[in-house]
PDB file of N, CA, C and O in Angstrom:
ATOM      1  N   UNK A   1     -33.193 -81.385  29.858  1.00 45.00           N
ATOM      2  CA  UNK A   1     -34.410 -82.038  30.260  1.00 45.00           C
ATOM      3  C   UNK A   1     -34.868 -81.412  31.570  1.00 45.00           C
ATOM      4  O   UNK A   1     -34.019 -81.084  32.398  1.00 45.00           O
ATOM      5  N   UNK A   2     -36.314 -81.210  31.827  1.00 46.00           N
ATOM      6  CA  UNK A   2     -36.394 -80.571  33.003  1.00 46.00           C
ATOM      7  C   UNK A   2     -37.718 -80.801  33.431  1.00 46.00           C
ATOM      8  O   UNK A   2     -38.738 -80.285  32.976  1.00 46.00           O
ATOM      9  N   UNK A   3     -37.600 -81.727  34.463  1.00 46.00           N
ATOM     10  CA  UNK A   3     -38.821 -82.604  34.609  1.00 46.00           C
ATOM     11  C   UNK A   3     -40.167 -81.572  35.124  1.00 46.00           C
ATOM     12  O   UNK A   3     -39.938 -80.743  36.004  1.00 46.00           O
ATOM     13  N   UNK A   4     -41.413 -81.667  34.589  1.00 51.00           N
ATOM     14  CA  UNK A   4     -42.396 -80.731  34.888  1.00 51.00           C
ATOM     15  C   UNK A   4     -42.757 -80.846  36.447  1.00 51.00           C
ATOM     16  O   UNK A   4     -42.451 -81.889  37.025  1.00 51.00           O
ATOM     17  N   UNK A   5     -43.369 -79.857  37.121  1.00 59.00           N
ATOM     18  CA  UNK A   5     -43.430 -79.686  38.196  1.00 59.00           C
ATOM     19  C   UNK A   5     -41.870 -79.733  39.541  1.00 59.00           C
ATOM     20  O   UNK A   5     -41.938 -79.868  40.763  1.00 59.00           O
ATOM     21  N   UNK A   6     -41.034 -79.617  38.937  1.00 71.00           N
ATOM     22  CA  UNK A   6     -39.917 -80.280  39.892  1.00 71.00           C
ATOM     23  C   UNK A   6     -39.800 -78.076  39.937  1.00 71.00           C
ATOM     24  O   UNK A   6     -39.640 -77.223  39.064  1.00 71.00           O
ATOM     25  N   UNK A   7     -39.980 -78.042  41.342  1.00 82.00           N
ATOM     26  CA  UNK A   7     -40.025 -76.373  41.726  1.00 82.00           C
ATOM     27  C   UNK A   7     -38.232 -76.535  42.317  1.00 82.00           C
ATOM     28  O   UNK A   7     -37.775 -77.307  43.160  1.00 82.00           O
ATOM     29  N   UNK A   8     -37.767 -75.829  41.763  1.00 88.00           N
ATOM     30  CA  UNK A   8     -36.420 -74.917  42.192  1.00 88.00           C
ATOM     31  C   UNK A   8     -36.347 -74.082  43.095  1.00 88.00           C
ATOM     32  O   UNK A   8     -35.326 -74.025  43.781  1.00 88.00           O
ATOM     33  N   UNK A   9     -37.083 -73.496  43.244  1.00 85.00           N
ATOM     34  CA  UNK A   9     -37.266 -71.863  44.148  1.00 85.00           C
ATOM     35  C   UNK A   9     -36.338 -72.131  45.845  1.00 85.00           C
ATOM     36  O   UNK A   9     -35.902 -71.307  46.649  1.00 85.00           O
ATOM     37  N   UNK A  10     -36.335 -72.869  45.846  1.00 86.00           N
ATOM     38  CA  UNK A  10     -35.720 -73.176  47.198  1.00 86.00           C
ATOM     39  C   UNK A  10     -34.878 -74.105  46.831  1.00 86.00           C
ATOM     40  O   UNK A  10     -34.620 -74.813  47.804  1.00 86.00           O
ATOM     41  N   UNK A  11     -34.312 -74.449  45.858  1.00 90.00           N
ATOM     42  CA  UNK A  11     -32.796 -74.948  45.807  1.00 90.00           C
ATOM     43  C   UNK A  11     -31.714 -74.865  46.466  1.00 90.00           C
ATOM     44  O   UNK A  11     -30.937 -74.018  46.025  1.00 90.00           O
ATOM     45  N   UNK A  12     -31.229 -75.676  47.746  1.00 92.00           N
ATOM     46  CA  UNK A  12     -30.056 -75.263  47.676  1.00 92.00           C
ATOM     47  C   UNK A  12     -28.515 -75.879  46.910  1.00 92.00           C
ATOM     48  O   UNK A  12     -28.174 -77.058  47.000  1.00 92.00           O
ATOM     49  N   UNK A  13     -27.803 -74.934  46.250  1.00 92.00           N
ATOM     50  CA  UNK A  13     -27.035 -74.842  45.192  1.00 92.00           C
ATOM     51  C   UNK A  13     -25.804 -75.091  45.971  1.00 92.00           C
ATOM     52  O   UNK A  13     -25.609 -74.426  46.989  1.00 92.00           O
ATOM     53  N   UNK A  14     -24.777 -76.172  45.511  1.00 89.00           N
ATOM     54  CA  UNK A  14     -23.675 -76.159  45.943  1.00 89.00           C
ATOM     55  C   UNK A  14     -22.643 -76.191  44.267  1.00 89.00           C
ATOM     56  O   UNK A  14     -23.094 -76.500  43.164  1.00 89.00           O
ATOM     57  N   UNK A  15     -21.596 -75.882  44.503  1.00 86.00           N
ATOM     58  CA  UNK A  15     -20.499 -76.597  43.186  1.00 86.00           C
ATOM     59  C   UNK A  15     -19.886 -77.663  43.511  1.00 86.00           C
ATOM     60  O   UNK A  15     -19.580 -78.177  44.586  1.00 86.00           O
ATOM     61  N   UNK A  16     -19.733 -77.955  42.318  1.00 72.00           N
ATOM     62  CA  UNK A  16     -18.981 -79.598  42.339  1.00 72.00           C
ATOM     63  C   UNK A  16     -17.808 -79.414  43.515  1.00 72.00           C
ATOM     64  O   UNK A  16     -16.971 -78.550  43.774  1.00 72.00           O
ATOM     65  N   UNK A  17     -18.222 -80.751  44.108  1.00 69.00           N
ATOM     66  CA  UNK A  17     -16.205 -80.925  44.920  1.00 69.00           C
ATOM     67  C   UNK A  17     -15.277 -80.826  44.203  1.00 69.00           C
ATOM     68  O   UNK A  17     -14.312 -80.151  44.563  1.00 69.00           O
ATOM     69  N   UNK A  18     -15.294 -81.526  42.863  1.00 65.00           N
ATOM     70  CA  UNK A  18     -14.232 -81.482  42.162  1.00 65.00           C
ATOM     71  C   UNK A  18     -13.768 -80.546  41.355  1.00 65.00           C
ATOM     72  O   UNK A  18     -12.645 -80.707  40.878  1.00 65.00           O
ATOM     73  N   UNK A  19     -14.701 -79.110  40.960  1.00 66.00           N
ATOM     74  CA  UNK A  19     -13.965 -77.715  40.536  1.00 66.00           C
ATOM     75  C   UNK A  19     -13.479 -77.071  41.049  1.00 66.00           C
ATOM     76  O   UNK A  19     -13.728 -76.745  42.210  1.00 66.00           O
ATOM     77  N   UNK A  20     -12.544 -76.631  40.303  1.00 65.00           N
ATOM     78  CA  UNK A  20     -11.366 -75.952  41.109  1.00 65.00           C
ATOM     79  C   UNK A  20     -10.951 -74.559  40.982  1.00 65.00           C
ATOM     80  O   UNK A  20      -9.780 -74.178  40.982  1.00 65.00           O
ATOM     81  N   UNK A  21     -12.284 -73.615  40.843  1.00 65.00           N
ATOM     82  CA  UNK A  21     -12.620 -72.431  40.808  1.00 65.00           C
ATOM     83  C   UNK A  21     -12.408 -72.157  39.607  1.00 65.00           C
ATOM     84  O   UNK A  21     -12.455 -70.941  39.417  1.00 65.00           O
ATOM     85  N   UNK A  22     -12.190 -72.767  38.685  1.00 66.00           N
ATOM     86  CA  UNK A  22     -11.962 -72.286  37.220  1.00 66.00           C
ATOM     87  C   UNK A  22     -13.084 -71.538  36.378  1.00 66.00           C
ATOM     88  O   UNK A  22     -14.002 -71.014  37.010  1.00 66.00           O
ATOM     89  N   UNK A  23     -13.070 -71.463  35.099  1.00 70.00           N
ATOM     90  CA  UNK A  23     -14.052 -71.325  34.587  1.00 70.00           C
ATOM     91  C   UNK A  23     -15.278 -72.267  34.154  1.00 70.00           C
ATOM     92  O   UNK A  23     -16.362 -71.796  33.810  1.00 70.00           O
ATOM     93  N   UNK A  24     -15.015 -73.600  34.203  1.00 71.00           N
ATOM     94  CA  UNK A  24     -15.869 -75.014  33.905  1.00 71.00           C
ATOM     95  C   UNK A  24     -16.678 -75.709  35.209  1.00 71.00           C
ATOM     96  O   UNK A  24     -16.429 -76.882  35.485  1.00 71.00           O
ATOM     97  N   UNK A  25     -17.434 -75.118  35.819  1.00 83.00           N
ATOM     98  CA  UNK A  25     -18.066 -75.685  37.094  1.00 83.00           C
ATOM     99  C   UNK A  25     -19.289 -75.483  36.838  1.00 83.00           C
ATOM    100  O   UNK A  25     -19.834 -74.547  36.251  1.00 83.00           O
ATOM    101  N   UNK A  26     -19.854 -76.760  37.484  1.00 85.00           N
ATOM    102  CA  UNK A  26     -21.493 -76.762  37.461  1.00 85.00           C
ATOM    103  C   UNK A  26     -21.947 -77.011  38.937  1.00 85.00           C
ATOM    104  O   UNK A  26     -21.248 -77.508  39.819  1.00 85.00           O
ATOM    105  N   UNK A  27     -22.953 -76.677  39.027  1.00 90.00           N
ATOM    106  CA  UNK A  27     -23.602 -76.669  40.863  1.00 90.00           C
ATOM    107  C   UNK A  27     -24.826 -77.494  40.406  1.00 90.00           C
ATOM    108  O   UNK A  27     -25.418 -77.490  39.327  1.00 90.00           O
ATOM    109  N   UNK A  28     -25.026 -78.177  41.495  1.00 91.00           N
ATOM    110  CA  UNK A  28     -25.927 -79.414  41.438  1.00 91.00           C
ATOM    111  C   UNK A  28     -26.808 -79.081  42.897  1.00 91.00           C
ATOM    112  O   UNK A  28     -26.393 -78.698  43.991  1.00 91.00           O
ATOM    113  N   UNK A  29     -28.100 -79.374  42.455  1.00 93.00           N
ATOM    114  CA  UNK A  29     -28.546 -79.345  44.632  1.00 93.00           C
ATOM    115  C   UNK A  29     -29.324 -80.480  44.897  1.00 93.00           C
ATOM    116  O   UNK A  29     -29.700 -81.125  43.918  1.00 93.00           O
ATOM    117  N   UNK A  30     -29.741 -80.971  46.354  1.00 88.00           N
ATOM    118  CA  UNK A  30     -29.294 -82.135  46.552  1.00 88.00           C
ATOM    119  C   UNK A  30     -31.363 -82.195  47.133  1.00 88.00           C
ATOM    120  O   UNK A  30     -32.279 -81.413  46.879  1.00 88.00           O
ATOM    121  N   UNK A  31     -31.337 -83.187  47.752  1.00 87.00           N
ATOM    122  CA  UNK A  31     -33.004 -83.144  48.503  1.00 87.00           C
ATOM    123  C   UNK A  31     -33.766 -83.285  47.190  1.00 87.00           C
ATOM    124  O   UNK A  31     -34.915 -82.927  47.448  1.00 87.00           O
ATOM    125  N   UNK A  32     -33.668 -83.688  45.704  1.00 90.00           N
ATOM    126  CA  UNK A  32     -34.749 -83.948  45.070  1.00 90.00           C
ATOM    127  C   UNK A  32     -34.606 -85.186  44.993  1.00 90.00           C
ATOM    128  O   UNK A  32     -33.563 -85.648  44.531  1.00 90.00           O
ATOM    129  N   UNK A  33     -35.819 -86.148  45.513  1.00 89.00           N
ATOM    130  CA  UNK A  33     -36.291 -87.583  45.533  1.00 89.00           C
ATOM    131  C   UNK A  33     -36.114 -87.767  43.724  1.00 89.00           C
ATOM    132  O   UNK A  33     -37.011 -87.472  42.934  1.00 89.00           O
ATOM    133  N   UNK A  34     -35.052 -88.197  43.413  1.00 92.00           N
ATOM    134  CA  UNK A  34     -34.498 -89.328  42.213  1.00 92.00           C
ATOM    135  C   UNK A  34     -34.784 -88.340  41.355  1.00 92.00           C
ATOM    136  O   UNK A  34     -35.787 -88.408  40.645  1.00 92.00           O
ATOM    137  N   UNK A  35     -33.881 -87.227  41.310  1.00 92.00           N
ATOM    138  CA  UNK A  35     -33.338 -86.057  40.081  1.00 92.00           C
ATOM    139  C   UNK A  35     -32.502 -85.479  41.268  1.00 92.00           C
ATOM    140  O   UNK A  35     -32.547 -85.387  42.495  1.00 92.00           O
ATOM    141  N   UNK A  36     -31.692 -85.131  40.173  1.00 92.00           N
ATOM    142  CA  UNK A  36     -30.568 -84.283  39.885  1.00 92.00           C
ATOM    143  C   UNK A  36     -30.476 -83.112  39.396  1.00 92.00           C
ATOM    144  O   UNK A  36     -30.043 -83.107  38.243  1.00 92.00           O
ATOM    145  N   UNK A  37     -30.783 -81.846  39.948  1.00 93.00           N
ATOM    146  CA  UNK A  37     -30.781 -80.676  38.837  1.00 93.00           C
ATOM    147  C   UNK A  37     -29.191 -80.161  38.927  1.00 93.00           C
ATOM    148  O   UNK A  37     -28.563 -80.198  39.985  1.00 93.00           O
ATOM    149  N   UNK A  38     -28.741 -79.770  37.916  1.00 91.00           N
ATOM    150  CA  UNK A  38     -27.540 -79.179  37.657  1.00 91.00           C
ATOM    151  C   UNK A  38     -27.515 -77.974  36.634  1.00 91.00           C
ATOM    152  O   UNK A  38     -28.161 -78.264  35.627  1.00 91.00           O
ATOM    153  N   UNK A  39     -27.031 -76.864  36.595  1.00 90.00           N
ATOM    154  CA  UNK A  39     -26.907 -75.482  35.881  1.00 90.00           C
ATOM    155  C   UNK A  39     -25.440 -75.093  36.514  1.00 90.00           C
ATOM    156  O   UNK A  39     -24.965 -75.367  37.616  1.00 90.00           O
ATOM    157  N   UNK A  40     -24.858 -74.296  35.325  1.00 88.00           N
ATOM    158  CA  UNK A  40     -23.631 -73.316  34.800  1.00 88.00           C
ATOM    159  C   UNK A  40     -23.308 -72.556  36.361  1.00 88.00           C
ATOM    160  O   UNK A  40     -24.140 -71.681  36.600  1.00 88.00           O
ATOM    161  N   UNK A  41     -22.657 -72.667  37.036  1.00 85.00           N
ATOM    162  CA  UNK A  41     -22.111 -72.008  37.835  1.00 85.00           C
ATOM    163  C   UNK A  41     -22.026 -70.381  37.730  1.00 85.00           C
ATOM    164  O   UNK A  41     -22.190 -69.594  38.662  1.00 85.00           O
ATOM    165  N   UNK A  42     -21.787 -70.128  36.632  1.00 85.00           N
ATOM    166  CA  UNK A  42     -21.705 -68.684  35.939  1.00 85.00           C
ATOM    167  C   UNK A  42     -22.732 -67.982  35.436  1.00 85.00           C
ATOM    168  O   UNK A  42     -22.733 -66.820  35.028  1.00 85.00           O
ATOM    169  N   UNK A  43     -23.920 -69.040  35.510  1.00 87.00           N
ATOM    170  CA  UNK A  43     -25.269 -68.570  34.241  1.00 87.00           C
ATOM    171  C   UNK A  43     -26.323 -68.986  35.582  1.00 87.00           C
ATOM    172  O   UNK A  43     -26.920 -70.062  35.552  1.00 87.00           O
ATOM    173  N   UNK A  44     -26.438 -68.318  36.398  1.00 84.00           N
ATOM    174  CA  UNK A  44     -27.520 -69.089  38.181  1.00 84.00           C
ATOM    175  C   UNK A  44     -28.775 -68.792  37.073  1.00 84.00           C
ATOM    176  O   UNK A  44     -29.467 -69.775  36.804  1.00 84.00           O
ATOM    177  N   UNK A  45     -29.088 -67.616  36.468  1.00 86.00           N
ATOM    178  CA  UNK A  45     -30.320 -67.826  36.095  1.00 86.00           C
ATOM    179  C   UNK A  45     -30.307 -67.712  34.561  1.00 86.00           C
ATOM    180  O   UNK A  45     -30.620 -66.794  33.803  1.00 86.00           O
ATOM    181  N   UNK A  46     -29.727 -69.253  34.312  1.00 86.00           N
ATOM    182  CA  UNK A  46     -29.859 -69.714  32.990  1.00 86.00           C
ATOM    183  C   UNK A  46     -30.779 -70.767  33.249  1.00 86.00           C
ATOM    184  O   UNK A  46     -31.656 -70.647  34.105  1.00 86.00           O
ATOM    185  N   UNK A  47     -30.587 -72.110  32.351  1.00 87.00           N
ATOM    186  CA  UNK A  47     -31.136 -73.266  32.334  1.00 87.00           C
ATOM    187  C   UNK A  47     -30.772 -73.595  33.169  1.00 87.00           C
ATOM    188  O   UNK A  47     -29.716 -73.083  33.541  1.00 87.00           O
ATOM    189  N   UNK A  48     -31.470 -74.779  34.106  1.00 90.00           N
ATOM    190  CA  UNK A  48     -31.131 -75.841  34.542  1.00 90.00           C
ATOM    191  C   UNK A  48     -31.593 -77.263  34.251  1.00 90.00           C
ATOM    192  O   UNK A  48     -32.776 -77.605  34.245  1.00 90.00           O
ATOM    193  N   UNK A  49     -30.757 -77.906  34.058  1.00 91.00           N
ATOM    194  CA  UNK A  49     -31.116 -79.430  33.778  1.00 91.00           C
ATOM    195  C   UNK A  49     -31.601 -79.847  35.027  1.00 91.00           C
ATOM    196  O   UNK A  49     -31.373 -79.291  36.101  1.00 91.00           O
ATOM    197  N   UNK A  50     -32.679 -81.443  34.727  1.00 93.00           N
ATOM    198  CA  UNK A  50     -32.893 -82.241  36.268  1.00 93.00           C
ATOM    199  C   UNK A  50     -33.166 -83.476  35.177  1.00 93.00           C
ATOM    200  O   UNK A  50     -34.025 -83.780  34.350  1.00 93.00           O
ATOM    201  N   UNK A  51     -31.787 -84.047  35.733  1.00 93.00           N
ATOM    202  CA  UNK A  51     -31.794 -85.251  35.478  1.00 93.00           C
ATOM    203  C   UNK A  51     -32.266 -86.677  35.852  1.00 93.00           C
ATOM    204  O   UNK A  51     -32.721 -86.645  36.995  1.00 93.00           O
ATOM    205  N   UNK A  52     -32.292 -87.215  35.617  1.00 94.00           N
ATOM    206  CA  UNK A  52     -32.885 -88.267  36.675  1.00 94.00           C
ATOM    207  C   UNK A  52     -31.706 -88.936  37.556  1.00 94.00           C
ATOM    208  O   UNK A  52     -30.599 -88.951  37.020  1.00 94.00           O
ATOM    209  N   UNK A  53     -31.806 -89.403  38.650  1.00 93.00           N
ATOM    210  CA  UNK A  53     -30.884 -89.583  39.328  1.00 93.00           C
ATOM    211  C   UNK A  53     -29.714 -90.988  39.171  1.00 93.00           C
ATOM    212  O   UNK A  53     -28.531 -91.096  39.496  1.00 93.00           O
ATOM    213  N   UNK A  54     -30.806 -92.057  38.442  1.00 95.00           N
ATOM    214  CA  UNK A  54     -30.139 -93.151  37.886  1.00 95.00           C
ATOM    215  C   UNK A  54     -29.049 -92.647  37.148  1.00 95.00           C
ATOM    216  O   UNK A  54     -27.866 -92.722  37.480  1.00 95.00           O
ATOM    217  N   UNK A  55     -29.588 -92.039  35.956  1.00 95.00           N
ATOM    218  CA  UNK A  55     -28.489 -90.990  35.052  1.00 95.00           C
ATOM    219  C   UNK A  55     -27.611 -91.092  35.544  1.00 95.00           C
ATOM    220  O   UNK A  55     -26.732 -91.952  35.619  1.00 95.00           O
ATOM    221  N   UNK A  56     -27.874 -89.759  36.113  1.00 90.00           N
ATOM    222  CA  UNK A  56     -26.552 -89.388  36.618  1.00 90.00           C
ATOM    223  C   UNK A  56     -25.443 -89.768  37.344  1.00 90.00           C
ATOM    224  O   UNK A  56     -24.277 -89.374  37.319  1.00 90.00           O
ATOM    225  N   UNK A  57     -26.163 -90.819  38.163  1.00 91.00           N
ATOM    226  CA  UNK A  57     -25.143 -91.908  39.087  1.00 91.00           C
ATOM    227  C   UNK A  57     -24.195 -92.853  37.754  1.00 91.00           C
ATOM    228  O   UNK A  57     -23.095 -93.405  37.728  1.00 91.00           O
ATOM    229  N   UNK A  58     -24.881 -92.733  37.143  1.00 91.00           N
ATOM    230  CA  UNK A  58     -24.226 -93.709  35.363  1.00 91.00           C
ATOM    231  C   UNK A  58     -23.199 -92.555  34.710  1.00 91.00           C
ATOM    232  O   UNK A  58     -22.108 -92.865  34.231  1.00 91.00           O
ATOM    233  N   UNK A  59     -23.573 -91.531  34.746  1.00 87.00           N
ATOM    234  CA  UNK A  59     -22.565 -90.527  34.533  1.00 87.00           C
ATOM    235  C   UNK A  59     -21.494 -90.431  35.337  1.00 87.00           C
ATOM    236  O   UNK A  59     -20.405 -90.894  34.997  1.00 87.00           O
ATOM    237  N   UNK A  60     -21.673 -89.874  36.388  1.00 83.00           N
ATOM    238  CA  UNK A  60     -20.540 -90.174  37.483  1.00 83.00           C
ATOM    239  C   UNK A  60     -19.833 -91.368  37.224  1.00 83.00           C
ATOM    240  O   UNK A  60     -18.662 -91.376  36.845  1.00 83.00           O
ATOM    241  N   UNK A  61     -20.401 -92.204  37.387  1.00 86.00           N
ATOM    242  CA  UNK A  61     -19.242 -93.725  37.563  1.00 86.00           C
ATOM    243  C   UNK A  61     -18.862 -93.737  36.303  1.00 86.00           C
ATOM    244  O   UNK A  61     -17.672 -93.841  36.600  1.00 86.00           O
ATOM    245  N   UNK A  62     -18.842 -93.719  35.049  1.00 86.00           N
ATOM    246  CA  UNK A  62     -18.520 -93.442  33.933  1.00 86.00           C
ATOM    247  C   UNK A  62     -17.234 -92.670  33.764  1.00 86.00           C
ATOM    248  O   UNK A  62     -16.200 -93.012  33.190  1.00 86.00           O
ATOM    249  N   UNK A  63     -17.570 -91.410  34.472  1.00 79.00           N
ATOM    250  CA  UNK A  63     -16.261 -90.277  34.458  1.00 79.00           C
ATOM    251  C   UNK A  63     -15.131 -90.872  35.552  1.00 79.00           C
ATOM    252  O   UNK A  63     -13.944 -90.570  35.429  1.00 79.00           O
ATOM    253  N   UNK A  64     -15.552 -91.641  36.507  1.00 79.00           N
ATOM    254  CA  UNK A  64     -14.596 -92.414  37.763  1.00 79.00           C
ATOM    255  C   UNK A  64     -13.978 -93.836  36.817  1.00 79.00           C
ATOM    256  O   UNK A  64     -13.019 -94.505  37.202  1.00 79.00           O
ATOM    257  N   UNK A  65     -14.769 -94.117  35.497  1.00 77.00           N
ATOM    258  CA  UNK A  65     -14.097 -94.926  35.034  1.00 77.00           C
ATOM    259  C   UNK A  65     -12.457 -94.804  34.396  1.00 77.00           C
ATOM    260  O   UNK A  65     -11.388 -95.405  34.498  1.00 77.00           O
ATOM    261  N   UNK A  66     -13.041 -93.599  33.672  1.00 69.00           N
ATOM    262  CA  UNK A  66     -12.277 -92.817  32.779  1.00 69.00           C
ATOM    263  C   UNK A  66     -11.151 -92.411  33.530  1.00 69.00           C
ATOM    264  O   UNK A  66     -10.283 -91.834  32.875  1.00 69.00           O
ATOM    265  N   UNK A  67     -10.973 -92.546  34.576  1.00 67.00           N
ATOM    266  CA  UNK A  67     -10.066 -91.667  35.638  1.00 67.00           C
ATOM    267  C   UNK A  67     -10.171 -90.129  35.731  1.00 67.00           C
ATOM    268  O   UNK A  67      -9.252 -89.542  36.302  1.00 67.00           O
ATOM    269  N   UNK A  68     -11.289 -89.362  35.181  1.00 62.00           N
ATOM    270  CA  UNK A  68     -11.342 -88.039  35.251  1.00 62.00           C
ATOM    271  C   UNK A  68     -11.418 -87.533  36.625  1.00 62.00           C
ATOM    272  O   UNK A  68     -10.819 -86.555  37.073  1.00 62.00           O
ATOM    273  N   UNK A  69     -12.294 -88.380  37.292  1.00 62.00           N
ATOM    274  CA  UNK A  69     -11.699 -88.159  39.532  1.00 62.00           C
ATOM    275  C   UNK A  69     -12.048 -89.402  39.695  1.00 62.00           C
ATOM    276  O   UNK A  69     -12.597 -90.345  39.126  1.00 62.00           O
ATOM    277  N   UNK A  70     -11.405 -88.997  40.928  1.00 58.00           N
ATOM    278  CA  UNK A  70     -11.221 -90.411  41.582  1.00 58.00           C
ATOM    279  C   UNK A  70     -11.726 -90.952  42.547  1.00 58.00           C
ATOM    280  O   UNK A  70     -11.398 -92.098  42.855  1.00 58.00           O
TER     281      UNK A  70
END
């Protein structure tokens, strides 16, 4: 999903805290008012998703349910 008008060009890109240099990491960047964009660590100029930020806060706590981190 990739909400129209939401400009990237000045993203700044961090990776998850929780990857651990492997091959499975996604980078997320931060400063968009209620989205979330996230793309492939490995693929910078592939897709990127922008999620909405509710989402993703429902995602997160979801995976903290699961015990996947903590």
């Amino acid at each position: 999903m990739r909400t129209a008008g939401t400009d990237l060009a000045s993203a700044a890109w961090r990776k998850s805290g929780y990857s651990s240099g492997g091959e499975h990491c996604v980078e997320v960047a931060d400063d968009f008012p209620g989205a979330v964009p996230v793309r492939d660590s490995k693929n910078s100029s592939g897709s990127t998703l922008v999620i909405p930020a509710a989402a993703w806060g429902e995602f997160v706590a979801a995976v903290r349910i699961d015990g996947l981190i903590p």
